[in-house]
C-alpha positions in Angstrom: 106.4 97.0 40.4 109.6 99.1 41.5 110.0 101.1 44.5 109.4 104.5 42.6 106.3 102.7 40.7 104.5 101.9 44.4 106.0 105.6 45.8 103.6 106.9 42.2 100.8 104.9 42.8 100.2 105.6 46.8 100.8 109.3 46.1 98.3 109.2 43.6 95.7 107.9 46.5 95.2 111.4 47.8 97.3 114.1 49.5 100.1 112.0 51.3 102.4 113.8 53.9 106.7 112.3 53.3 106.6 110.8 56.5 102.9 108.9 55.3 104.7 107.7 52.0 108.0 106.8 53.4 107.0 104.6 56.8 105.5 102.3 53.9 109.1 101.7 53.1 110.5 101.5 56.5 112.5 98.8 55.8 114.3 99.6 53.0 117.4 101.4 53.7 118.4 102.3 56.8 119.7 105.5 58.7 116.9 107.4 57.3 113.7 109.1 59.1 110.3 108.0 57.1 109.5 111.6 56.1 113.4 111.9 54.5 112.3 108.5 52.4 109.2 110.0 51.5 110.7 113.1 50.1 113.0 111.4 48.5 111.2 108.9 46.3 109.2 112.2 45.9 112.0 113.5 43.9 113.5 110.3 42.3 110.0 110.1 40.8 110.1 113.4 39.9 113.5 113.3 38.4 112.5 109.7 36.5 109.6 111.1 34.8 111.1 114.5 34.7 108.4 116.0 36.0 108.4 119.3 38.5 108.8 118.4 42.0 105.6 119.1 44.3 106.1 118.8 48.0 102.8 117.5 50.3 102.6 119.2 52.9 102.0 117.6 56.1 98.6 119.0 57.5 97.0 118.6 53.9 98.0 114.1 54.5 94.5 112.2 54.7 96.1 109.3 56.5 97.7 110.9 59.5 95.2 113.8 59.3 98.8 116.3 60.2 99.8 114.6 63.0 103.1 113.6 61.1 103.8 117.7 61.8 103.6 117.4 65.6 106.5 115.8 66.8 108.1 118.0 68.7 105.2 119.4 70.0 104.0 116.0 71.9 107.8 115.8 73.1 107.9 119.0 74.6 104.4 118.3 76.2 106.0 115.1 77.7 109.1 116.4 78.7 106.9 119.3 80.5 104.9 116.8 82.2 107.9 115.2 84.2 109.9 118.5 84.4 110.1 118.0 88.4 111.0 114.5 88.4 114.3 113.1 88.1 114.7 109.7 86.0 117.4 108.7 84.1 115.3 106.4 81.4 112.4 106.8 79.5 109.7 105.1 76.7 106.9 106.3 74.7 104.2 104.5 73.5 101.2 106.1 71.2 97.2 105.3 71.4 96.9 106.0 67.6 93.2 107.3 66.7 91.0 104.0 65.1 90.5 106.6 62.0 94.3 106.9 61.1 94.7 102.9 61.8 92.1 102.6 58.6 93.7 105.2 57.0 97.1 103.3 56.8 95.1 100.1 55.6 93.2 101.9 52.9 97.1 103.9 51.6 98.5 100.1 51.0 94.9 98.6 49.4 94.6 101.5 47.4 98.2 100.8 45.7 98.3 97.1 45.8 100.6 96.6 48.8 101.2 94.3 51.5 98.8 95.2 54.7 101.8 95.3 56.8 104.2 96.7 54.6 106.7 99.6 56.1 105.4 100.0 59.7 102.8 101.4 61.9 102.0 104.8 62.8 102.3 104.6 66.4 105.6 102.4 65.9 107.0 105.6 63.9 105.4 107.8 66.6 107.0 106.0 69.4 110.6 107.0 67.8 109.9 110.2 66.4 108.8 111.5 69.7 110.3 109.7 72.1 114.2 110.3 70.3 112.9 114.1 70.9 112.3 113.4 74.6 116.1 111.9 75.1 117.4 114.9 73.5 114.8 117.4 75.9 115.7 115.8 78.6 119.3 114.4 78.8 117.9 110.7 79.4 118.2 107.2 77.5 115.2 105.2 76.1 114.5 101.7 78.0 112.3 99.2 76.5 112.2 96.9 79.9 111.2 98.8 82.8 111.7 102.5 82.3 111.6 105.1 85.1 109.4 107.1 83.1 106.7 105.9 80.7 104.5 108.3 78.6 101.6 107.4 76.3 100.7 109.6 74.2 97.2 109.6 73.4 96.4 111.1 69.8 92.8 111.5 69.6 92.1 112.6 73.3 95.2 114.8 72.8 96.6 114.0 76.3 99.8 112.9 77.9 99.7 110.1 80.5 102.7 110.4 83.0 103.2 106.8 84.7 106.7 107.6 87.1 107.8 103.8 88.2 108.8 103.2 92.1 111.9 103.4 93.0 113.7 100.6 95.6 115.9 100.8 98.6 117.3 97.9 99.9 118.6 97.0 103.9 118.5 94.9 106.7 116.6 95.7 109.7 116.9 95.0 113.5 114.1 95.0 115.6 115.0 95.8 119.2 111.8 95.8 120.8 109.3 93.2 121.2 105.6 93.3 120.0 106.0 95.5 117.1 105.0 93.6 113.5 106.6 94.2 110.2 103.7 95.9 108.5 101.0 97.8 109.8 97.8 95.4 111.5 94.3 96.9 111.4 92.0 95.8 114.0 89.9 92.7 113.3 87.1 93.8 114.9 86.7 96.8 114.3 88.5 96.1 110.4 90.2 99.1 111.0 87.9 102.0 111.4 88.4 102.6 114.9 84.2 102.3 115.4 82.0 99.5 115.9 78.4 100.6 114.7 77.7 104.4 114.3 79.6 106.2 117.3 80.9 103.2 120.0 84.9 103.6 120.0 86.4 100.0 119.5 87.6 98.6 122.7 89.9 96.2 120.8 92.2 98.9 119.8 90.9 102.2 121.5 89.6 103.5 119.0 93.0 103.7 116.5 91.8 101.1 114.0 95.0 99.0 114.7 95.9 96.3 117.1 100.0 98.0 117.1 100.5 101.6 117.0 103.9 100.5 115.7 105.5 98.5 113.2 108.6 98.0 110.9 107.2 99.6 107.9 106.1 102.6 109.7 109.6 103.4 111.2 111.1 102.8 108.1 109.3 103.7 105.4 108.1 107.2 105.4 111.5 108.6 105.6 112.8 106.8 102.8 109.4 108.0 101.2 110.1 111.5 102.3 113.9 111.4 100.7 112.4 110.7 97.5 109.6 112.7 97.4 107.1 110.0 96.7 103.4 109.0 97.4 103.6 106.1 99.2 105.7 103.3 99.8 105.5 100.0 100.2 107.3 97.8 102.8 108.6 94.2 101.2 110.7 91.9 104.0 112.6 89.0 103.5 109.6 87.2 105.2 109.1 88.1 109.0 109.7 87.8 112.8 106.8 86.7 115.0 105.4 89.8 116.6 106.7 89.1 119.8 110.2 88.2 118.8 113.5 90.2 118.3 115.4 90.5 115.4 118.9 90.9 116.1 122.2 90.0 114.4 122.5 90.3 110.4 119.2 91.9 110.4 116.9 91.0 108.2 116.8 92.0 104.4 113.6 94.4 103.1 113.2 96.3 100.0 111.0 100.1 100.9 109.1 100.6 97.5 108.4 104.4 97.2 105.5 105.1 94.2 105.9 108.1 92.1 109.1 109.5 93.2 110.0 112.8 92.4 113.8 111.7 93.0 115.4 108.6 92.6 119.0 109.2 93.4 119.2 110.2 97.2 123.0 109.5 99.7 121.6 106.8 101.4 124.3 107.5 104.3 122.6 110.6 105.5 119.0 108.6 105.1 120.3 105.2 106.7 120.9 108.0 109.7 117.8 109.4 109.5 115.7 106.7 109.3 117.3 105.5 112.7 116.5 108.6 114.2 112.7 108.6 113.2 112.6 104.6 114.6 113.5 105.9 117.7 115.7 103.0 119.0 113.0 100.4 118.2 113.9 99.8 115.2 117.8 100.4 113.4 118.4 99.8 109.4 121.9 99.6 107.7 123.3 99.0 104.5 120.8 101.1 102.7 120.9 100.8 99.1 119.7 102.0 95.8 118.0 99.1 94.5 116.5 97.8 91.2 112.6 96.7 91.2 114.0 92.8 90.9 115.2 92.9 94.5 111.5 92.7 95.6 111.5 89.5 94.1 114.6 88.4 95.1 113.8 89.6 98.5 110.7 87.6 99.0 111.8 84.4 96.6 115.4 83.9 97.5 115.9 80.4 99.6 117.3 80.7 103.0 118.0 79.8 106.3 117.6 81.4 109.6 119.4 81.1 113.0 117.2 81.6 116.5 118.2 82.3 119.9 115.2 81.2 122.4 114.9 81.5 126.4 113.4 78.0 127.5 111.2 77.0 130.3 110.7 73.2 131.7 108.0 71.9 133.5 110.3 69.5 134.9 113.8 68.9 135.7 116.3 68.6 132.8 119.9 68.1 133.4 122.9 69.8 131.1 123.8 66.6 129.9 119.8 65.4 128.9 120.0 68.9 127.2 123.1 68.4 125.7 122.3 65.2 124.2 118.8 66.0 122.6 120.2 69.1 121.1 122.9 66.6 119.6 120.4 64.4 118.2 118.6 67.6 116.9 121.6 69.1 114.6 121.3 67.9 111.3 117.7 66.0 112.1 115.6 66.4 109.5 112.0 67.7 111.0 108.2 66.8 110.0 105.8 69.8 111.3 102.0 69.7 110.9 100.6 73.0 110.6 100.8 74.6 114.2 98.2 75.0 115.9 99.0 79.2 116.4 98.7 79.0 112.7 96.2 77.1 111.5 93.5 79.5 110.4 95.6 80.7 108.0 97.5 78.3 106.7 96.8 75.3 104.9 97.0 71.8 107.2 99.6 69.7 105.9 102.9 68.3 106.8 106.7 70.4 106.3 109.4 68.7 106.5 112.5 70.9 107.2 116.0 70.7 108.1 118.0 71.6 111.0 121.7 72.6 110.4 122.6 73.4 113.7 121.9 72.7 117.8 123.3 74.2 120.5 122.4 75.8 124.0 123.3 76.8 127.6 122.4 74.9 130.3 121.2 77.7 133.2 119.2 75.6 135.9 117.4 72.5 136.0 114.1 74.3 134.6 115.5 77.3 132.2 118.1 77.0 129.4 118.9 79.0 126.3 119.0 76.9 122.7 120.5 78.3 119.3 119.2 76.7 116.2 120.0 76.8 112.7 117.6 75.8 110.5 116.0 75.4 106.6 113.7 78.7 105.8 109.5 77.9 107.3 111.3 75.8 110.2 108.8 76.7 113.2 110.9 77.7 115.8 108.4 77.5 119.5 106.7 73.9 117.9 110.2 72.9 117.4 110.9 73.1 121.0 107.4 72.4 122.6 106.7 69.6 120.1 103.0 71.4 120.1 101.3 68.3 121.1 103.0 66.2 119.0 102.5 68.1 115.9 106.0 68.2 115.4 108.9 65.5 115.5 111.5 65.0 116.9 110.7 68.0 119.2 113.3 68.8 122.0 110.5 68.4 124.8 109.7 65.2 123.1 113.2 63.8 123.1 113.7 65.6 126.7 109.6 64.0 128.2 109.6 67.0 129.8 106.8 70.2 128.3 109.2 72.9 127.2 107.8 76.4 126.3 110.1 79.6 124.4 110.0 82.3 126.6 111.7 84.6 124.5 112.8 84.1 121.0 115.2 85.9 119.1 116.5 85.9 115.2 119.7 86.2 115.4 120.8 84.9 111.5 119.3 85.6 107.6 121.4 83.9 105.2 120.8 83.0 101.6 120.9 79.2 101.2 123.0 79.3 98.5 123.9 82.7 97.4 123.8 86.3 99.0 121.3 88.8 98.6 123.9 91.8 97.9 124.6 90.9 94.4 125.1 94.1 93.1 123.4 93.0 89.7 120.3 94.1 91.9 121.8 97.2 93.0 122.0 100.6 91.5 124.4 102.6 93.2 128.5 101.8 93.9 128.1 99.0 96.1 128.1 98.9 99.8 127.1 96.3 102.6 128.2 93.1 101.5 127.9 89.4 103.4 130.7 89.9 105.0 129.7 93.3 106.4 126.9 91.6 108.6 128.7 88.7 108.9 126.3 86.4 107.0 125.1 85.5 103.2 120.9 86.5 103.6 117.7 84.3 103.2 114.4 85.0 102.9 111.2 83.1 103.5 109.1 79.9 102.7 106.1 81.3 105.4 105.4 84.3 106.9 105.9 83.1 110.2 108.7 83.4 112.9 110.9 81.7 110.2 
């Protein structure tokens, strides 16, 4: 049959709207909405069997049921819906009722046609409405991860709003000891301040948390606040030990703020006043506008990590002993059975891990500080206690002396093999760099004191 024969033959199925008649043909021609190739194989039939043109009209169609007639009306609805939020990229998808689905079906049975000829409703829906959007409001379709995503849903006659998080990127420094990187409900209490009806926790005075600080409370809720979000979410480039510093490059983090209202915010002014809200505990720089990747790259990304510790002997070491197992330590290659400190929550097996680089500072015959440089998950304290033989070589092992961190810094993040500021993650003009702190990044194997 010709094109005009299968245009006659669905028409004659019933009361069929243009677009209805032409998305059977979607692929033929191009440039061309589906209700402009309906109308016109309307009139080329017309005109080949010279027969008086009759238009359909859309609400009379008994496969789309009039639907095809309200595209701009489910555009305008969606644009309404997000007419406080600022995004710069959009999609639309369409829940298309099961009755029109059958419809469709029954149009191509009824005139001998393929069951998958043209397209689907919903597909032409998608487009219809969502090229109305762009126009409504000033933004570009994105079929990966919009900002915005709508779906329309036909039969319950809603709109569904779904606003994706936005990202900010930095590096962190953590002046102050005993603050962890996310917030740390109580165990015994599991966070609800109580224990039984009415007794306040002793554990944590009654606050439902063991810290009444932590990274992703300084940090966070500004950058949440500056976007207008819901909530946001703290991702770092693994983490400090609670006790320890992190000093130096900082380390990298990604602030994940749901359902923000605003997405493009001068991170200068911010980077300032999250400072302010961290109150010296905490400090942040090199904010940047981020794409949702760098949470992965944050967390994924191979690294390495440089540590200064304070050391303690329980007997006498000399500079040059120290000197010489620090020596044999550079560039030793490490086997660490799970610590001890950490073995209830990690599996018990043995890491091997690298170090690049030894070095330290003789101070008295009992106290020195060390500076290592190692491979990402390298457990700093077992390195130098050798925690009961757990770990080897161990600097009190090579020493025969106990050996206990005191005080343990980060002083170094670095990518292994590339930086974390590519700016392929980033969505703003570009600021901190590697060089800026001095350093390409890393991130972590284990969530420990890596």
């Amino acid at each position: 049959m010709s094109i005009l024969e299968d245009a006659r033959a669905l028409d004659r199925a019933g009361p069929v709207c243009d677009a209805c008649l032409g998305r059977v043909f979607a692929d033929r021609s191009f440039g061309l909405t589906n209700a402009e190739r309906g109308r016109s194989l309307r009139v080329a039939a017309a005109l080949d069997a010279d027969e008086p043109f009759e238009p359909t009209p859309t609400a009379e169609c008994w496969v789309c049921e009039g639907e095809c007639a309200r595209f701009d009306e489910w555009a305008e609805r969606a644009a309404a819906a997000v007419e406080d939020v600022e995004f710069d990229t959009y999609q639309v998808g369409t829940r298309a009722p099961p009755l029109v689905e059958e419809n469709e079906e029954l149009l191509r049975e009824e005139a001998g046609l393929p069951a998958d000829a043209g397209e689907l409703f919903k597909s032409e829906f998608n487009r219809e409405v969502g090229k109305r959007v762009g126009r409504l409001t000033e933004t570009e379709v994105e079929f990966g991860r919009p900002d915005v995503q709508f779906l329309l849903d036909i039969e319950q006659d809603t709109v569904e709003t779904t606003v994706h998080s936005a990202f900010v990127y930095g590096r962190y420094r953590k002046l102050e000891r005993d603050i962890p990187q996310t917030e740390w409900p109580c165990g015994r209490c599991d966070g609800r301040g109580v224990l039984g009806e009415d007794r306040e926790c002793p554990q944590c005075d009654g606050t439902g948390y063991l810290y009444q600080a932590s990274i992703e409370g300084l940090v966070a809720p500004p950058i949440r606040d500056a976007m207008e979000g819901t909530e946001a979410t703290f991702h770092g480039a693994g983490r400090e030990d609670v006790d320890a510093l992190m000093l130096g490059t900082g380390r990298p983090f990604v602030v994940e703020v749901r359902e923000p209202k605003r997405r493009t915010v001068n991170v200068d002014p911010l980077e300032r006043v999250v400072n302010e809200h961290a109150e010296e505990r905490v400090e942040v720089e090199g904010l940047r506008l981020a794409t949702y990747e760098m949470v992965e790259r944050v967390k994924e990304l191979d690294a390495s990590k440089r540590y200064r510790a304070k050391v303690a002997f329980d007997g006498v070491v000399t500079a040059d002993e120290l000197a010489e197992a620090l020596s044999t330590l550079a560039g030793a290659t490490i086997e660490q059975y799970t610590p001890q400190r950490v073995d209830h929550r990690r599996a018990n097996l043995t890491r091997t891990r690298d170090v690049y680089e030894a070095s330290g500072e003789w101070e008295d015959e009992t106290h020195a500080t060390v500076e290592f440089h190692g491979q990402g998950g390298l457990y700093i304290k077992e390195l130098v206690s050798g925690d009961d033989d757990r770990t080897d070589p161990s600097l009190a092992g090579l020493l025969g002396v106990g050996a206990t961190v005191t005080a343990l810094d980060v002083v170094g993040v670095y990518g292994e093999d590339e930086a974390f500021e590519d700016e392929t993650y980033f969505r703003d003009d570009g600021r901190a760099t590697d060089e800026d702190v001095g350093a390409t990044v890393e991130t972590d194997a284990d969530d420990h004191e890596e």
